[in-house]
PDB file of C-alpha atoms and ligand atoms in Angstrom:
ATOM      1  CA  MET A1335      -0.007   0.020  -0.074  1.00 48.00           C
ATOM      2  CA  VAL A1336       1.136   3.343  -0.972  1.00 51.00           C
ATOM      3  CA  ALA A1337       1.087   6.043   1.686  1.00 61.00           C
ATOM      4  CA  GLU A1338      -1.458   8.784   1.153  1.00 94.00           C
ATOM      5  CA  PHE A1339       0.904  11.616   1.820  1.00 98.00           C
ATOM      6  CA  PHE A1340       4.715  11.720   0.337  1.00 98.00           C
ATOM      7  CA  ASP A1341       6.559  12.991   3.202  1.00 98.00           C
ATOM      8  CA  CYS A1342       8.777  15.780   1.178  1.00 98.00           C
ATOM      9  CA  GLY A1343      11.106  16.721   3.746  1.00 98.00           C
ATOM     10  CA  GLY A1344       8.291  17.858   6.004  1.00 98.00           C
ATOM     11  CA  VAL A1345       6.081  19.104   3.642  1.00 98.00           C
ATOM     12  CA  LEU A1346       3.452  16.509   2.730  1.00 98.00           C
ATOM     13  CA  LEU A1347       2.342  16.109  -0.820  1.00 98.00           C
ATOM     14  CA  PRO A1348      -1.210  14.006  -1.765  1.00 98.00           C
ATOM     15  CA  LEU A1349      -0.808  10.982  -3.528  1.00 98.00           C
ATOM     16  CA  ASP A1350      -4.203  10.928  -4.842  1.00 97.00           C
ATOM     17  CA  ARG A1351      -3.425  13.419  -7.563  1.00 97.00           C
ATOM     18  CA  PRO A1352      -0.975  13.983 -10.216  1.00 98.00           C
ATOM     19  CA  HIS A1353       2.313  15.799  -9.266  1.00 98.00           C
ATOM     20  CA  VAL A1354       4.663  17.675 -11.897  1.00 99.00           C
ATOM     21  CA  VAL A1355       8.026  18.447 -11.245  1.00 99.00           C
ATOM     22  CA  GLY A1356       9.745  21.273 -13.173  1.00 98.00           C
ATOM     23  CA  ILE A1357      13.050  20.811 -14.270  1.00 98.00           C
ATOM     24  CA  LEU A1358      15.646  23.740 -14.251  1.00 97.00           C
ATOM     25  CA  ASN A1359      18.747  22.651 -15.379  1.00 95.00           C
ATOM     26  CA  LEU A1360      21.434  25.022 -14.560  1.00 96.00           C
ATOM     27  CA  THR A1361      24.210  23.504 -17.311  1.00 92.00           C
ATOM     28  CA  PRO A1362      25.512  24.439 -20.419  1.00 88.00           C
ATOM     29  CA  ASP A1363      25.202  21.277 -21.577  1.00 80.00           C
ATOM     30  CA  SER A1364      21.602  19.860 -21.126  1.00 77.00           C
ATOM     31  CA  PHE A1365      19.709  18.182 -23.732  1.00 82.00           C
ATOM     32  CA  PHE A1366      16.844  20.494 -24.356  1.00 83.00           C
ATOM     33  CA  ASP A1367      17.331  23.329 -22.132  1.00 81.00           C
ATOM     34  CA  GLY A1368      20.994  23.629 -21.743  1.00 78.00           C
ATOM     35  CA  GLY A1369      22.543  27.011 -21.429  1.00 80.00           C
ATOM     36  CA  ARG A1370      19.210  29.118 -21.351  1.00 79.00           C
ATOM     37  CA  HIS A1371      19.225  29.040 -17.356  1.00 83.00           C
ATOM     38  CA  THR A1372      23.433  29.738 -16.522  1.00 83.00           C
ATOM     39  CA  ASP A1373      22.010  33.206 -15.129  1.00 91.00           C
ATOM     40  CA  PRO A1374      21.241  32.725 -11.818  1.00 93.00           C
ATOM     41  CA  ALA A1375      18.566  35.900 -11.970  1.00 94.00           C
ATOM     42  CA  ARG A1376      16.998  34.482 -15.251  1.00 95.00           C
ATOM     43  CA  ALA A1377      17.153  30.547 -13.528  1.00 96.00           C
ATOM     44  CA  ALA A1378      15.233  32.390 -10.536  1.00 97.00           C
ATOM     45  CA  GLU A1379      12.781  33.923 -12.757  1.00 97.00           C
ATOM     46  CA  ARG A1380      12.415  30.748 -14.707  1.00 97.00           C
ATOM     47  CA  ALA A1381      11.688  28.857 -11.136  1.00 98.00           C
ATOM     48  CA  TRP A1382       8.779  31.500  -9.963  1.00 98.00           C
ATOM     49  CA  ARG A1383       7.002  30.909 -13.562  1.00 98.00           C
ATOM     50  CA  MET A1384       7.149  27.213 -13.381  1.00 98.00           C
ATOM     51  CA  VAL A1385       5.682  27.650  -9.965  1.00 98.00           C
ATOM     52  CA  GLU A1386       2.639  29.572 -11.356  1.00 98.00           C
ATOM     53  CA  GLU A1387       2.102  27.406 -14.216  1.00 98.00           C
ATOM     54  CA  GLY A1388       1.337  24.395 -11.402  1.00 98.00           C
ATOM     55  CA  ALA A1389       4.748  22.821 -10.377  1.00 98.00           C
ATOM     56  CA  SER A1390       4.788  21.030  -7.331  1.00 98.00           C
ATOM     57  CA  LEU A1391       8.251  20.584  -6.703  1.00 98.00           C
ATOM     58  CA  VAL A1392      11.205  22.770  -8.768  1.00 98.00           C
ATOM     59  CA  GLU A1393      14.217  20.780  -9.164  1.00 98.00           C
ATOM     60  CA  LEU A1394      17.699  22.538  -9.731  1.00 97.00           C
ATOM     61  CA  GLY A1395      20.339  20.485 -11.547  1.00 96.00           C
ATOM     62  CA  GLY A1396      24.304  21.293 -11.935  1.00 95.00           C
ATOM     63  CA  GLU A1397      25.328  18.201 -13.959  1.00 94.00           C
ATOM     64  CA  SER A1398      24.022  17.010 -17.116  1.00 93.00           C
ATOM     65  CA  THR A1399      23.438  13.043 -17.177  1.00 95.00           C
ATOM     66  CA  ARG A1400      22.044  12.750 -20.484  1.00 94.00           C
ATOM     67  CA  PRO A1401      23.780   9.810 -22.547  1.00 95.00           C
ATOM     68  CA  GLY A1402      27.006  10.485 -23.561  1.00 95.00           C
ATOM     69  CA  ALA A1403      27.548  13.442 -20.830  1.00 95.00           C
ATOM     70  CA  HIS A1404      30.426  13.545 -18.968  1.00 93.00           C
ATOM     71  CA  PRO A1405      30.792  14.251 -15.204  1.00 91.00           C
ATOM     72  CA  VAL A1406      31.263  17.894 -13.643  1.00 94.00           C
ATOM     73  CA  PRO A1407      33.881  18.638 -10.869  1.00 96.00           C
ATOM     74  CA  LEU A1408      32.124  19.089  -7.717  1.00 94.00           C
ATOM     75  CA  ASP A1409      33.271  23.092  -7.436  1.00 96.00           C
ATOM     76  CA  GLU A1410      31.333  23.851 -10.750  1.00 96.00           C
ATOM     77  CA  GLU A1411      28.181  21.461  -9.641  1.00 97.00           C
ATOM     78  CA  ARG A1412      28.263  23.972  -6.471  1.00 97.00           C
ATOM     79  CA  ARG A1413      29.234  26.990  -8.112  1.00 96.00           C
ATOM     80  CA  ARG A1414      25.724  26.398 -10.800  1.00 96.00           C
ATOM     81  CA  VAL A1415      23.566  25.612  -8.187  1.00 97.00           C
ATOM     82  CA  LEU A1416      24.342  27.310  -4.886  1.00 97.00           C
ATOM     83  CA  PRO A1417      23.759  31.037  -6.360  1.00 96.00           C
ATOM     84  CA  VAL A1418      20.495  30.354  -7.522  1.00 97.00           C
ATOM     85  CA  LEU A1419      19.141  28.404  -4.442  1.00 97.00           C
ATOM     86  CA  GLU A1420      20.251  31.250  -2.271  1.00 95.00           C
ATOM     87  CA  ARG A1421      17.581  33.524  -4.712  1.00 96.00           C
ATOM     88  CA  ILE A1422      14.695  30.982  -4.628  1.00 96.00           C
ATOM     89  CA  ARG A1423      14.807  29.922  -0.650  1.00 94.00           C
ATOM     90  CA  ASP A1424      11.238  31.475  -0.607  1.00 95.00           C
ATOM     91  CA  LEU A1425       9.816  29.824  -3.219  1.00 98.00           C
ATOM     92  CA  PRO A1426       6.757  28.386  -1.998  1.00 98.00           C
ATOM     93  CA  VAL A1427       6.591  24.839  -3.248  1.00 98.00           C
ATOM     94  CA  PRO A1428       9.652  22.202  -2.305  1.00 98.00           C
ATOM     95  CA  LEU A1429      12.656  22.315  -3.663  1.00 98.00           C
ATOM     96  CA  ALA A1430      15.185  19.351  -5.162  1.00 98.00           C
ATOM     97  CA  VAL A1431      18.350  19.024  -6.111  1.00 98.00           C
ATOM     98  CA  ASP A1432      19.561  16.545  -8.508  1.00 98.00           C
ATOM     99  CA  THR A1433      22.894  15.869  -7.615  1.00 98.00           C
ATOM    100  CA  SER A1434      24.902  12.506  -6.365  1.00 98.00           C
ATOM    101  CA  ASP A1435      27.989  13.993  -4.590  1.00 98.00           C
ATOM    102  CA  PRO A1436      27.245  13.895  -0.564  1.00 98.00           C
ATOM    103  CA  ALA A1437      28.555  17.207   0.271  1.00 98.00           C
ATOM    104  CA  LEU A1438      26.436  19.047  -1.959  1.00 98.00           C
ATOM    105  CA  MET A1439      23.136  17.318  -0.732  1.00 98.00           C
ATOM    106  CA  ARG A1440      24.096  18.713   2.512  1.00 98.00           C
ATOM    107  CA  GLU A1441      24.925  22.450   1.385  1.00 98.00           C
ATOM    108  CA  ALA A1442      21.541  21.931  -0.305  1.00 98.00           C
ATOM    109  CA  ALA A1443      19.785  21.068   2.558  1.00 98.00           C
ATOM    110  CA  ALA A1444      21.059  23.977   4.513  1.00 97.00           C
ATOM    111  CA  CYS A1445      20.168  26.278   2.040  1.00 97.00           C
ATOM    112  CA  GLY A1446      16.246  24.809   2.348  1.00 97.00           C
ATOM    113  CA  VAL A1447      16.291  22.010  -0.603  1.00 98.00           C
ATOM    114  CA  ARG A1448      13.811  19.272   0.582  1.00 98.00           C
ATOM    115  CA  LEU A1449      14.426  16.166  -2.007  1.00 98.00           C
ATOM    116  CA  VAL A1450      17.644  15.130  -3.298  1.00 98.00           C
ATOM    117  CA  ASN A1451      17.005  12.968  -7.074  1.00 98.00           C
ATOM    118  CA  ASP A1452      19.979  11.229  -7.437  1.00 98.00           C
ATOM    119  CA  VAL A1453      20.411   9.321 -10.850  1.00 98.00           C
ATOM    120  CA  ARG A1454      22.979   6.926  -9.106  1.00 98.00           C
ATOM    121  CA  ALA A1455      20.263   6.218  -6.248  1.00 98.00           C
ATOM    122  CA  LEU A1456      22.619   7.058  -3.230  1.00 98.00           C
ATOM    123  CA  SER A1457      25.244   4.847  -3.912  1.00 98.00           C
ATOM    124  CA  ARG A1458      28.172   7.193  -3.194  1.00 98.00           C
ATOM    125  CA  PRO A1459      29.903   6.511  -0.133  1.00 98.00           C
ATOM    126  CA  GLY A1460      28.435   8.937   2.323  1.00 98.00           C
ATOM    127  CA  ALA A1461      25.156   9.792   0.641  1.00 98.00           C
ATOM    128  CA  LEU A1462      22.555   7.608   2.569  1.00 98.00           C
ATOM    129  CA  GLU A1463      24.009   9.129   5.287  1.00 98.00           C
ATOM    130  CA  ALA A1464      23.796  13.168   3.962  1.00 98.00           C
ATOM    131  CA  VAL A1465      20.192  12.414   3.312  1.00 98.00           C
ATOM    132  CA  ARG A1466      19.123  10.797   6.548  1.00 98.00           C
ATOM    133  CA  ALA A1467      21.308  13.405   8.580  1.00 98.00           C
ATOM    134  CA  SER A1468      19.750  15.881   6.525  1.00 98.00           C
ATOM    135  CA  GLY A1469      16.397  14.768   7.252  1.00 98.00           C
ATOM    136  CA  LEU A1470      15.714  15.068   3.128  1.00 98.00           C
ATOM    137  CA  ALA A1471      13.339  13.132   0.738  1.00 99.00           C
ATOM    138  CA  VAL A1472      15.085  11.303  -1.710  1.00 99.00           C
ATOM    139  CA  CYS A1473      13.825   9.276  -5.421  1.00 99.00           C
ATOM    140  CA  LEU A1474      15.974   6.556  -5.846  1.00 99.00           C
ATOM    141  CA  MET A1475      16.603   6.151  -9.650  1.00 98.00           C
ATOM    142  CA  HIS A1476      17.664   3.047 -11.595  1.00 98.00           C
ATOM    143  CA  MET A1477      20.984   3.546 -14.246  1.00 98.00           C
ATOM    144  CA  ARG A1478      22.719   1.047 -15.858  1.00 97.00           C
ATOM    145  CA  GLY A1479      26.631   2.035 -16.437  1.00 95.00           C
ATOM    146  CA  GLU A1480      27.331   5.723 -16.501  1.00 96.00           C
ATOM    147  CA  PRO A1481      26.431   8.530 -18.766  1.00 96.00           C
ATOM    148  CA  PRO A1482      29.070   8.347 -21.000  1.00 96.00           C
ATOM    149  CA  THR A1483      28.962   5.093 -22.278  1.00 97.00           C
ATOM    150  CA  MET A1484      25.127   3.568 -20.925  1.00 97.00           C
ATOM    151  CA  GLN A1485      23.705   3.557 -24.295  1.00 95.00           C
ATOM    152  CA  ASP A1486      26.420   1.019 -25.821  1.00 96.00           C
ATOM    153  CA  ASP A1487      24.835  -1.940 -26.379  1.00 95.00           C
ATOM    154  CA  PRO A1488      22.673  -2.499 -22.944  1.00 97.00           C
ATOM    155  CA  ARG A1489      21.146  -5.708 -22.156  1.00 97.00           C
ATOM    156  CA  TYR A1490      18.868  -7.353 -19.359  1.00 98.00           C
ATOM    157  CA  ALA A1491      17.904 -10.707 -19.071  1.00 97.00           C
ATOM    158  CA  ASP A1492      14.280  -9.280 -17.963  1.00 98.00           C
ATOM    159  CA  VAL A1493      14.655  -5.593 -17.760  1.00 98.00           C
ATOM    160  CA  VAL A1494      11.503  -4.975 -15.767  1.00 98.00           C
ATOM    161  CA  GLU A1495      12.095  -7.448 -13.251  1.00 98.00           C
ATOM    162  CA  ASP A1496      15.893  -6.289 -13.164  1.00 98.00           C
ATOM    163  CA  VAL A1497      15.144  -2.622 -12.702  1.00 98.00           C
ATOM    164  CA  HIS A1498      12.232  -4.034  -9.733  1.00 98.00           C
ATOM    165  CA  GLY A1499      15.020  -5.556  -8.188  1.00 98.00           C
ATOM    166  CA  PHE A1500      17.519  -3.130  -8.221  1.00 98.00           C
ATOM    167  CA  LEU A1501      14.733  -0.351  -6.905  1.00 98.00           C
ATOM    168  CA  ALA A1502      13.927  -2.766  -4.111  1.00 98.00           C
ATOM    169  CA  GLY A1503      17.680  -3.264  -2.961  1.00 98.00           C
ATOM    170  CA  ARG A1504      18.055   0.420  -2.515  1.00 98.00           C
ATOM    171  CA  ARG A1505      14.884   1.298  -1.224  1.00 98.00           C
ATOM    172  CA  ASP A1506      15.806  -1.531   1.983  1.00 98.00           C
ATOM    173  CA  ALA A1507      19.291   0.565   1.880  1.00 98.00           C
ATOM    174  CA  ALA A1508      17.603   3.846   2.374  1.00 99.00           C
ATOM    175  CA  LEU A1509      15.220   2.623   5.341  1.00 98.00           C
ATOM    176  CA  THR A1510      18.157   0.702   6.819  1.00 98.00           C
ATOM    177  CA  ALA A1511      20.207   3.956   6.845  1.00 98.00           C
ATOM    178  CA  GLY A1512      17.304   5.425   8.805  1.00 98.00           C
ATOM    179  CA  ILE A1513      15.467   7.210   5.613  1.00 98.00           C
ATOM    180  CA  GLY A1514      11.435   7.345   6.362  1.00 98.00           C
ATOM    181  CA  ALA A1515       9.789   5.172   4.253  1.00 98.00           C
ATOM    182  CA  ARG A1516       7.157   7.811   3.464  1.00 98.00           C
ATOM    183  CA  SER A1517       9.850   9.979   2.029  1.00 98.00           C
ATOM    184  CA  ILE A1518      11.118   7.549  -0.583  1.00 98.00           C
ATOM    185  CA  LEU A1519      10.716   7.880  -4.716  1.00 99.00           C
ATOM    186  CA  LEU A1520      11.482   5.428  -6.930  1.00 99.00           C
ATOM    187  CA  ASP A1521      12.249   5.971 -10.479  1.00 99.00           C
ATOM    188  CA  PRO A1522      12.810   3.286 -13.479  1.00 98.00           C
ATOM    189  CA  GLY A1523      15.272   5.676 -15.007  1.00 98.00           C
ATOM    190  CA  PHE A1524      14.258   6.059 -18.627  1.00 98.00           C
ATOM    191  CA  GLY A1525      16.720   6.443 -21.116  1.00 98.00           C
ATOM    192  CA  PHE A1526      19.194   5.496 -18.468  1.00 98.00           C
ATOM    193  CA  GLY A1527      21.181   2.603 -20.252  1.00 98.00           C
ATOM    194  CA  LYS A1528      17.780   1.304 -21.782  1.00 98.00           C
ATOM    195  CA  THR A1529      16.932   0.816 -25.443  1.00 98.00           C
ATOM    196  CA  LEU A1530      13.649   1.949 -27.175  1.00 98.00           C
ATOM    197  CA  ALA A1531      12.348  -1.819 -26.285  1.00 98.00           C
ATOM    198  CA  HIS A1532      13.652  -1.588 -22.678  1.00 98.00           C
ATOM    199  CA  ASN A1533      12.073   1.895 -22.210  1.00 98.00           C
ATOM    200  CA  CYS A1534       8.744   0.495 -23.605  1.00 98.00           C
ATOM    201  CA  ALA A1535       8.756  -2.551 -21.569  1.00 98.00           C
ATOM    202  CA  LEU A1536       8.985  -0.513 -18.502  1.00 98.00           C
ATOM    203  CA  LEU A1537       6.150   1.860 -19.251  1.00 98.00           C
ATOM    204  CA  ARG A1538       3.895  -0.951 -19.704  1.00 98.00           C
ATOM    205  CA  ALA A1539       4.687  -2.402 -16.762  1.00 98.00           C
ATOM    206  CA  LEU A1540       4.831   0.647 -14.661  1.00 98.00           C
ATOM    207  CA  GLY A1541       2.014  -1.173 -12.184  1.00 98.00           C
ATOM    208  CA  ARG A1542       4.433  -4.131 -11.294  1.00 98.00           C
ATOM    209  CA  PHE A1543       6.610  -1.236  -9.157  1.00 98.00           C
ATOM    210  CA  ARG A1544       3.536  -0.673  -7.127  1.00 95.00           C
ATOM    211  CA  ASP A1545       4.241  -3.366  -4.668  1.00 97.00           C
ATOM    212  CA  LEU A1546       7.515  -1.789  -3.596  1.00 98.00           C
ATOM    213  CA  GLY A1547       5.666   0.594  -1.796  1.00 98.00           C
ATOM    214  CA  CYS A1548       6.737   4.073  -2.919  1.00 98.00           C
ATOM    215  CA  PRO A1549       5.222   6.799  -4.969  1.00 98.00           C
ATOM    216  CA  LEU A1550       6.849   6.173  -8.579  1.00 98.00           C
ATOM    217  CA  LEU A1551       8.368   9.258 -10.329  1.00 99.00           C
ATOM    218  CA  VAL A1552       9.258   9.120 -13.969  1.00 99.00           C
ATOM    219  CA  GLY A1553      11.425  11.364 -16.516  1.00 98.00           C
ATOM    220  CA  LEU A1554       9.935  11.022 -19.850  1.00 98.00           C
ATOM    221  CA  SER A1555      10.047  14.611 -21.029  1.00 98.00           C
ATOM    222  CA  ARG A1556      11.333  15.006 -24.704  1.00 98.00           C
ATOM    223  CA  LYS A1557      13.819  12.001 -24.606  1.00 98.00           C
ATOM    224  CA  SER A1558      14.959  10.868 -27.721  1.00 97.00           C
ATOM    225  CA  PHE A1559      12.764   7.564 -27.261  1.00 97.00           C
ATOM    226  CA  VAL A1560       9.382  10.095 -26.991  1.00 98.00           C
ATOM    227  CA  GLY A1561      10.963  11.547 -30.358  1.00 97.00           C
ATOM    228  CA  ALA A1562      11.420   8.294 -32.099  1.00 97.00           C
ATOM    229  CA  LEU A1563       8.129   6.605 -31.285  1.00 97.00           C
ATOM    230  CA  ALA A1564       6.074  10.099 -31.700  1.00 96.00           C
ATOM    231  CA  GLY A1565       6.318  10.452 -35.753  1.00 91.00           C
ATOM    232  CA  GLY A1566       9.508   9.353 -36.290  1.00 85.00           C
ATOM    233  CA  PRO A1567      12.739  10.606 -35.225  1.00 92.00           C
ATOM    234  CA  ARG A1568      11.987  14.074 -34.318  1.00 94.00           C
ATOM    235  CA  PRO A1569      14.686  16.822 -32.716  1.00 95.00           C
ATOM    236  CA  VAL A1570      13.948  17.766 -28.953  1.00 96.00           C
ATOM    237  CA  SER A1571      12.272  21.122 -29.747  1.00 96.00           C
ATOM    238  CA  GLU A1572       9.539  18.839 -31.395  1.00 97.00           C
ATOM    239  CA  ARG A1573       8.783  16.172 -29.089  1.00 97.00           C
ATOM    240  CA  LEU A1574       6.521  18.380 -26.895  1.00 98.00           C
ATOM    241  CA  ALA A1575       2.984  15.995 -27.876  1.00 98.00           C
ATOM    242  CA  GLY A1576       4.943  12.838 -27.367  1.00 98.00           C
ATOM    243  CA  SER A1577       6.184  13.923 -24.208  1.00 98.00           C
ATOM    244  CA  LEU A1578       2.649  14.598 -23.083  1.00 98.00           C
ATOM    245  CA  ALA A1579       1.011  11.436 -24.130  1.00 98.00           C
ATOM    246  CA  ALA A1580       3.963   9.498 -22.418  1.00 98.00           C
ATOM    247  CA  ALA A1581       3.026  11.361 -19.288  1.00 98.00           C
ATOM    248  CA  VAL A1582      -0.674  10.813 -19.624  1.00 98.00           C
ATOM    249  CA  LEU A1583       0.284   7.048 -20.296  1.00 98.00           C
ATOM    250  CA  ALA A1584       2.554   6.863 -17.073  1.00 98.00           C
ATOM    251  CA  TYR A1585       0.240   8.588 -15.136  1.00 98.00           C
ATOM    252  CA  GLY A1586      -2.367   6.168 -16.199  1.00 98.00           C
ATOM    253  CA  ASN A1587      -0.109   3.303 -15.312  1.00 98.00           C
ATOM    254  CA  GLY A1588       0.670   4.558 -11.521  1.00 98.00           C
ATOM    255  CA  ALA A1589       2.890   7.173 -11.905  1.00 98.00           C
ATOM    256  CA  THR A1590       2.591   9.955  -9.560  1.00 98.00           C
ATOM    257  CA  PHE A1591       5.498  12.528 -10.141  1.00 99.00           C
ATOM    258  CA  LEU A1592       5.821  13.348 -13.742  1.00 99.00           C
ATOM    259  CA  ARG A1593       9.492  15.240 -14.078  1.00 98.00           C
ATOM    260  CA  VAL A1594       8.624  17.791 -16.974  1.00 98.00           C
ATOM    261  CA  HIS A1595      10.314  20.752 -18.857  1.00 98.00           C
ATOM    262  CA  ASP A1596       6.574  22.061 -19.976  1.00 98.00           C
ATOM    263  CA  VAL A1597       5.118  22.612 -16.940  1.00 98.00           C
ATOM    264  CA  ALA A1598       1.921  24.189 -17.909  1.00 98.00           C
ATOM    265  CA  ALA A1599       1.323  21.874 -20.641  1.00 98.00           C
ATOM    266  CA  THR A1600       1.504  18.467 -18.694  1.00 99.00           C
ATOM    267  CA  ARG A1601      -0.418  20.027 -15.860  1.00 98.00           C
ATOM    268  CA  ASP A1602      -3.622  20.556 -17.878  1.00 98.00           C
ATOM    269  CA  ALA A1603      -2.936  17.166 -19.815  1.00 98.00           C
ATOM    270  CA  LEU A1604      -2.923  15.557 -16.324  1.00 98.00           C
ATOM    271  CA  ALA A1605      -5.598  17.660 -14.693  1.00 98.00           C
ATOM    272  CA  LEU A1606      -7.884  16.395 -17.554  1.00 98.00           C
ATOM    273  CA  VAL A1607      -7.136  12.946 -16.710  1.00 98.00           C
ATOM    274  CA  HIS A1608      -7.251  13.140 -12.962  1.00 97.00           C
ATOM    275  CA  ALA A1609     -10.586  15.082 -13.162  1.00 97.00           C
ATOM    276  CA  ILE A1610     -12.326  12.102 -15.506  1.00 96.00           C
ATOM    277  CA  ARG A1611     -10.643   9.538 -13.521  1.00 95.00           C
ATOM    278  CA  SER A1612     -11.473  10.811 -10.075  1.00 93.00           C
ATOM    279  CA  GLY A1613     -14.995  11.696 -10.816  1.00 91.00           C
ATOM    280  CA  ALA A1614     -14.096  15.201  -9.537  1.00 84.00           C
ATOM    281  CA  ALA A1615     -16.022  16.935 -12.726  1.00 81.00           C
ATOM    282  CA  ALA A1616     -19.143  14.804 -12.195  1.00 70.00           C
TER     283      ALA A1616
HETATM  284  C1  LIG B 517      14.867  11.007 -15.010  1.00 93.43           C
HETATM  285  C2  LIG B 517      15.924  11.851 -15.169  1.00 93.43           C
HETATM  286  C3  LIG B 517      16.619  12.430 -13.882  1.00 93.43           C
HETATM  287  N1  LIG B 517      16.043  12.312 -16.735  1.00 93.43           N
HETATM  288  C4  LIG B 517      15.381  11.009 -12.592  1.00 93.43           C
HETATM  289  N2  LIG B 517      16.483  12.019 -12.739  1.00 93.43           N
HETATM  290  C5  LIG B 517      17.447  13.123 -16.895  1.00 93.43           C
HETATM  291  N3  LIG B 517      14.687  10.765 -11.520  1.00 93.43           N
HETATM  292  C6  LIG B 517      17.970  13.421 -15.416  1.00 93.43           C
HETATM  293  C7  LIG B 517      17.492  10.606 -24.119  1.00 93.43           C
HETATM  294  O1  LIG B 517      17.299   9.768 -24.763  1.00 93.43           O
HETATM  295  O2  LIG B 517      14.204  10.328 -15.982  1.00 93.43           O
HETATM  296  N4  LIG B 517      14.714  10.621 -13.495  1.00 93.43           N
HETATM  297  N5  LIG B 517      17.672  13.432 -14.012  1.00 93.43           N
HETATM  298  C8  LIG B 517      17.973  13.263 -18.010  1.00 93.43           C
HETATM  299  N6  LIG B 517      18.349  12.289 -18.717  1.00 93.43           N
HETATM  300  C9  LIG B 517      18.229  12.152 -19.939  1.00 93.43           C
HETATM  301  C10 LIG B 517      18.182  10.465 -20.509  1.00 93.43           C
HETATM  302  C11 LIG B 517      17.682  12.754 -20.846  1.00 93.43           C
HETATM  303  C12 LIG B 517      18.108   9.961 -21.714  1.00 93.43           C
HETATM  304  C13 LIG B 517      17.709  12.480 -22.389  1.00 93.43           C
HETATM  305  C14 LIG B 517      17.665  10.876 -22.520  1.00 93.43           C
HETATM  306  O3  LIG B 517      17.442  11.502 -25.024  1.00 93.43           O
END
């Protein structure tokens, strides 16, 4: 059973409706909006805009982890993230930071961040303890390999069962470390060491992850497999319709948190589905 609320570092988010997580990339090289928000003042403006557009959370990231991306030195990641954090401490929705670095997790928590999104599922030494000691919530994601090479012929015996087993193990590691069961999100990691067929299998089988007892977060927004399926290979700028369809499908299959670039459009698409499914619109 999934709890009624997600405890996002002290802010309770109801789980009976979808939540949009707005992505704020502070990298010069992100696949969609790289370089657009490297100026802290403009990044802060974008964060406020995403709240107006209906984001339940705003996530900052200083390291690109798309396929082929190379790691960023910690100092550079800190230089990108911390000045923006200082400016948006008073944002009326919880802040998340996308990082695998335990030192940055602690610094971000001290600046008011409530959730750590870690594509490496708190595997770095000290990461579990940094999250526990700071009272942060966490999103644990599955990745096969590391970004520079993860798309080089990824193989699984059974992708759904492999990812399920991995997430169960990382959830247990988080619980053992003392992180609260109601503060953990799980994410199959679309596009992280996965072929088109793997991504499709996971999206179809999201219901399989229900028994893990944690809400699901998914990141599908403008990824290449969306472009490949929605009308043929499409450039990133032409993947909005496919991304909305993918978000709606993922929500229908059990995801609660949708990590997206296009906050207003995704909110509207999900609001329609939620209104009809819940009977709220009579
Ligand atoms: C994600 C995610 C993330 N995605 C979480 N964090 C990215 N929790 C960064 C492509 O194939 O899904 N969940 N942080 C961005 N990663 C990618 C991966 C971007 C693949 C693009 C692709 O185009």
